């Protein structure tokens, strides 16, 4: 007989915790859900009309549930204490210093949140690891809770990794391919898992909720992201062959994807994957493999990240050589700064790296993105800017109010994010052409424009995975 969940606390009001627990509140109106964070500004934003993250459909969900059974608060302790079940969805960035720097996850936030639970809980809790973490983190959490919990207070640990993708988070949460819950193989562990299954069963079909042991669940999250990223690096590696030979990467991906064993999704060649998860999770997997003395396995997965970096430099080299081998003082209109469309998130976005490369080539860059905050762009450019001051960066970079302002007097448009508004069906490329320097180039890093159509206007067009016209191979 398992415990029925009446109150949920979610620690961490970010990209994962916020949407996930908002949807739980929407779909399970009888459960009180409180999302807490140490960051007052973030909580204030969640309580306002201007939510802190842009995600299609999120606002509608929050509006229905907020104040009914969904609450946002900075009173972390109170919320922990009242809850039957606590999601830990704090950030787990890659370590910047010390052993494993650049690879291992910094679990400081997870540990701090866990210690806080142990300190304040006066009744037994189910503690759910939601953040992406390396294998065996659940075990560390259990040890901390057992060592620091009050007498008589029992903790059950579950792993429940989140598979939502940004930009489609609400749809992914409403209709998940699967919900994965890992627990200890003990009666207490299984009963805790049943309690969480019941929460999701409010809207997810039973056969889509799968339960495994803790380690399988933790590892599955890393592996799912590694396999997805690997598909992109695989097709991106092929895009280099296509550019050199005259094969068309979209045609190759389509032809291969029709094989049901391969499948059509996630084979879109691009200037490189970004986002908070792919690189981080693969590097976690690499670090884990090395810690387990499996260097061949580590090297295999590391290649996925290496190809991703290679793709960005390769694209940049093609831009430079097309622009007559110099970018000095040329103006580049960078279309898109988010790591993919329909999000304002820029973490690990290829656009950040491209902009830095253009700066190193002494180009002027005009950035336009429909959703990314200006302050975020400056922050990212400063982080990647090798110690350059903001003033120095701003002498080379400007943020444009629309695509036309960015393209005014530019030698090239570089499409870094596949926003629908950049497609030739939605944007007036004739007008863009008329205000640019000639010859005017479009470098399509996302395969979203019709080359023939743009060439008819007068543009020189270069696309990932498609050869330059005058190669003569066609
Ligand atoms: C393969 C391709 O499937 C086929 O499309 C192509 O035309 C020729 O090459 P084949 O070599 O006959 O066909 O067999 P396949 O079923 O693909 O298996 C190849 C090898 O992979 C076998 O040794 C098989 O045991 C192994 N395999 C396959 C695995 O180890 N794991 C799997 O999940 C699938
Ligand atoms: C990813 C996983 O999809 C999700 O399941 C997991 O929970 C978190 O990590 P996310 O990072 O939000 O989600 O976005 P995703 O759609 O996976 O895209 C990641 C990156 O890959 C983006 O930069 C995207 O543009 C790129 N991509 C994706 C390609 O370049 N080609 C593709 O075919 C697909
Ligand atoms: P993710 O993409 O994994 O959701 P985010 O960085 O968007 O990561 O969100 C994590 C949130 O967790 C941040 O808003 C951060 O302030 C919050 N956080 C981190 N540590 C704690 C803690 N100990 N208690 C409460 N909130 C925390």
PDB file of N, CA, C and O in Angstrom, residues 15-44:
ATOM      1  N   UNK A  15      14.301  25.818 -16.190  1.00  0.00           N
ATOM      2  CA  UNK A  15      13.748  25.299 -17.438  1.00  0.00           C
ATOM      3  C   UNK A  15      13.111  23.924 -17.245  1.00  0.00           C
ATOM      4  O   UNK A  15      12.207  23.550 -17.986  1.00  0.00           O
ATOM      5  N   UNK A  16      13.608  23.162 -16.272  1.00  0.00           N
ATOM      6  CA  UNK A  16      13.053  21.830 -16.049  1.00  0.00           C
ATOM      7  C   UNK A  16      11.952  21.865 -14.995  1.00  0.00           C
ATOM      8  O   UNK A  16      10.809  21.492 -15.256  1.00  0.00           O
ATOM      9  N   UNK A  17      12.305  22.343 -13.802  1.00  0.00           N
ATOM     10  CA  UNK A  17      11.359  22.336 -12.683  1.00  0.00           C
ATOM     11  C   UNK A  17      10.096  23.137 -12.977  1.00  0.00           C
ATOM     12  O   UNK A  17       8.989  22.687 -12.679  1.00  0.00           O
ATOM     13  N   UNK A  18      10.264  24.307 -13.558  1.00  0.00           N
ATOM     14  CA  UNK A  18       9.119  25.201 -13.787  1.00  0.00           C
ATOM     15  C   UNK A  18       8.046  24.567 -14.651  1.00  0.00           C
ATOM     16  O   UNK A  18       6.919  24.329 -14.186  1.00  0.00           O
ATOM     17  N   UNK A  19       8.366  24.256 -15.920  1.00  0.00           N
ATOM     18  CA  UNK A  19       7.341  23.657 -16.791  1.00  0.00           C
ATOM     19  C   UNK A  19       6.818  22.312 -16.281  1.00  0.00           C
ATOM     20  O   UNK A  19       5.612  22.060 -16.308  1.00  0.00           O
ATOM     21  N   UNK A  20       7.721  21.438 -15.785  1.00  0.00           N
ATOM     22  CA  UNK A  20       7.306  20.098 -15.364  1.00  0.00           C
ATOM     23  C   UNK A  20       6.271  20.176 -14.253  1.00  0.00           C
ATOM     24  O   UNK A  20       5.193  19.565 -14.327  1.00  0.00           O
ATOM     25  N   UNK A  21       6.592  20.949 -13.221  1.00  0.00           N
ATOM     26  CA  UNK A  21       5.688  20.961 -12.076  1.00  0.00           C
ATOM     27  C   UNK A  21       4.449  21.806 -12.344  1.00  0.00           C
ATOM     28  O   UNK A  21       3.401  21.578 -11.746  1.00  0.00           O
ATOM     29  N   UNK A  22       4.536  22.764 -13.282  1.00  0.00           N
ATOM     30  CA  UNK A  22       3.330  23.494 -13.675  1.00  0.00           C
ATOM     31  C   UNK A  22       2.341  22.538 -14.343  1.00  0.00           C
ATOM     32  O   UNK A  22       1.132  22.612 -14.110  1.00  0.00           O
ATOM     33  N   UNK A  23       2.869  21.644 -15.175  1.00  0.00           N
ATOM     34  CA  UNK A  23       1.988  20.688 -15.857  1.00  0.00           C
ATOM     35  C   UNK A  23       1.420  19.679 -14.862  1.00  0.00           C
ATOM     36  O   UNK A  23       0.233  19.320 -14.932  1.00  0.00           O
ATOM     37  N   UNK A  24       2.217  19.245 -13.897  1.00  0.00           N
ATOM     38  CA  UNK A  24       1.676  18.340 -12.860  1.00  0.00           C
ATOM     39  C   UNK A  24       0.504  19.024 -12.152  1.00  0.00           C
ATOM     40  O   UNK A  24      -0.557  18.445 -11.961  1.00  0.00           O
ATOM     41  N   UNK A  25       0.702  20.316 -11.824  1.00  0.00           N
ATOM     42  CA  UNK A  25      -0.366  21.048 -11.125  1.00  0.00           C
ATOM     43  C   UNK A  25      -1.624  21.134 -11.991  1.00  0.00           C
ATOM     44  O   UNK A  25      -2.742  20.966 -11.516  1.00  0.00           O
ATOM     45  N   UNK A  26      -1.411  21.384 -13.284  1.00  0.00           N
ATOM     46  CA  UNK A  26      -2.550  21.499 -14.195  1.00  0.00           C
ATOM     47  C   UNK A  26      -3.327  20.187 -14.276  1.00  0.00           C
ATOM     48  O   UNK A  26      -4.550  20.155 -14.217  1.00  0.00           O
ATOM     49  N   UNK A  27      -2.576  19.079 -14.427  1.00  0.00           N
ATOM     50  CA  UNK A  27      -3.204  17.785 -14.680  1.00  0.00           C
ATOM     51  C   UNK A  27      -3.676  17.080 -13.415  1.00  0.00           C
ATOM     52  O   UNK A  27      -4.426  16.113 -13.496  1.00  0.00           O
ATOM     53  N   UNK A  28      -3.168  17.512 -12.257  1.00  0.00           N
ATOM     54  CA  UNK A  28      -3.566  16.878 -10.994  1.00  0.00           C
ATOM     55  C   UNK A  28      -4.025  17.961 -10.030  1.00  0.00           C
ATOM     56  O   UNK A  28      -3.329  18.318  -9.087  1.00  0.00           O
ATOM     57  N   UNK A  29      -5.236  18.482 -10.272  1.00  0.00           N
ATOM     58  CA  UNK A  29      -5.700  19.636  -9.487  1.00  0.00           C
ATOM     59  C   UNK A  29      -5.851  19.350  -7.996  1.00  0.00           C
ATOM     60  O   UNK A  29      -5.893  20.281  -7.197  1.00  0.00           O
ATOM     61  N   UNK A  30      -5.906  18.063  -7.630  1.00  0.00           N
ATOM     62  CA  UNK A  30      -6.054  17.723  -6.208  1.00  0.00           C
ATOM     63  C   UNK A  30      -4.715  17.731  -5.480  1.00  0.00           C
ATOM     64  O   UNK A  30      -4.653  17.541  -4.275  1.00  0.00           O
ATOM     65  N   UNK A  31      -3.610  17.911  -6.219  1.00  0.00           N
ATOM     66  CA  UNK A  31      -2.296  17.964  -5.569  1.00  0.00           C
ATOM     67  C   UNK A  31      -1.844  19.417  -5.483  1.00  0.00           C
ATOM     68  O   UNK A  31      -1.929  20.157  -6.466  1.00  0.00           O
ATOM     69  N   UNK A  32      -1.375  19.819  -4.310  1.00  0.00           N
ATOM     70  CA  UNK A  32      -0.842  21.173  -4.172  1.00  0.00           C
ATOM     71  C   UNK A  32       0.639  21.164  -4.552  1.00  0.00           C
ATOM     72  O   UNK A  32       1.424  20.404  -3.992  1.00  0.00           O
ATOM     73  N   UNK A  33       1.000  21.986  -5.529  1.00  0.00           N
ATOM     74  CA  UNK A  33       2.376  22.005  -6.032  1.00  0.00           C
ATOM     75  C   UNK A  33       3.003  23.366  -5.736  1.00  0.00           C
ATOM     76  O   UNK A  33       2.465  24.398  -6.145  1.00  0.00           O
ATOM     77  N   UNK A  34       4.121  23.353  -5.025  1.00  0.00           N
ATOM     78  CA  UNK A  34       4.825  24.612  -4.766  1.00  0.00           C
ATOM     79  C   UNK A  34       6.222  24.526  -5.360  1.00  0.00           C
ATOM     80  O   UNK A  34       6.971  23.600  -5.062  1.00  0.00           O
ATOM     81  N   UNK A  35       6.546  25.476  -6.223  1.00  0.00           N
ATOM     82  CA  UNK A  35       7.863  25.506  -6.853  1.00  0.00           C
ATOM     83  C   UNK A  35       8.677  26.583  -6.149  1.00  0.00           C
ATOM     84  O   UNK A  35       8.257  27.739  -6.062  1.00  0.00           O
ATOM     85  N   UNK A  36       9.815  26.189  -5.592  1.00  0.00           N
ATOM     86  CA  UNK A  36      10.606  27.134  -4.798  1.00  0.00           C
ATOM     87  C   UNK A  36      11.973  27.350  -5.423  1.00  0.00           C
ATOM     88  O   UNK A  36      12.492  26.495  -6.151  1.00  0.00           O
ATOM     89  N   UNK A  37      12.536  28.508  -5.145  1.00  0.00           N
ATOM     90  CA  UNK A  37      13.859  28.839  -5.665  1.00  0.00           C
ATOM     91  C   UNK A  37      14.479  29.863  -4.725  1.00  0.00           C
ATOM     92  O   UNK A  37      13.779  30.633  -4.076  1.00  0.00           O
ATOM     93  N   UNK A  38      15.806  29.859  -4.657  1.00  0.00           N
ATOM     94  CA  UNK A  38      16.511  30.852  -3.831  1.00  0.00           C
ATOM     95  C   UNK A  38      16.508  32.215  -4.519  1.00  0.00           C
ATOM     96  O   UNK A  38      16.677  33.246  -3.880  1.00  0.00           O
ATOM     97  N   UNK A  39      16.325  32.194  -5.831  1.00  0.00           N
ATOM     98  CA  UNK A  39      16.421  33.410  -6.629  1.00  0.00           C
ATOM     99  C   UNK A  39      15.084  34.167  -6.599  1.00  0.00           C
ATOM    100  O   UNK A  39      14.121  33.792  -7.266  1.00  0.00           O
ATOM    101  N   UNK A  40      15.071  35.250  -5.798  1.00  0.00           N
ATOM    102  CA  UNK A  40      13.830  36.016  -5.600  1.00  0.00           C
ATOM    103  C   UNK A  40      13.298  36.573  -6.920  1.00  0.00           C
ATOM    104  O   UNK A  40      12.100  36.526  -7.204  1.00  0.00           O
ATOM    105  N   UNK A  41      14.215  37.101  -7.768  1.00  0.00           N
ATOM    106  CA  UNK A  41      13.773  37.710  -9.032  1.00  0.00           C
ATOM    107  C   UNK A  41      13.068  36.672  -9.906  1.00  0.00           C
ATOM    108  O   UNK A  41      12.061  36.963 -10.559  1.00  0.00           O
ATOM    109  N   UNK A  42      13.609  35.445  -9.905  1.00  0.00           N
ATOM    110  CA  UNK A  42      13.005  34.393 -10.718  1.00  0.00           C
ATOM    111  C   UNK A  42      11.602  34.058 -10.221  1.00  0.00           C
ATOM    112  O   UNK A  42      10.663  33.908 -11.006  1.00  0.00           O
ATOM    113  N   UNK A  43      11.464  33.943  -8.896  1.00  0.00           N
ATOM    114  CA  UNK A  43      10.145  33.635  -8.321  1.00  0.00           C
ATOM    115  C   UNK A  43       9.168  34.775  -8.598  1.00  0.00           C
ATOM    116  O   UNK A  43       8.010  34.548  -8.978  1.00  0.00           O
ATOM    117  N   UNK A  44       9.635  36.021  -8.440  1.00  0.00           N
ATOM    118  CA  UNK A  44       8.764  37.165  -8.744  1.00  0.00           C
ATOM    119  C   UNK A  44       8.269  37.088 -10.184  1.00  0.00           C
ATOM    120  O   UNK A  44       7.106  37.348 -10.477  1.00  0.00           O
TER     121      UNK A  44
END
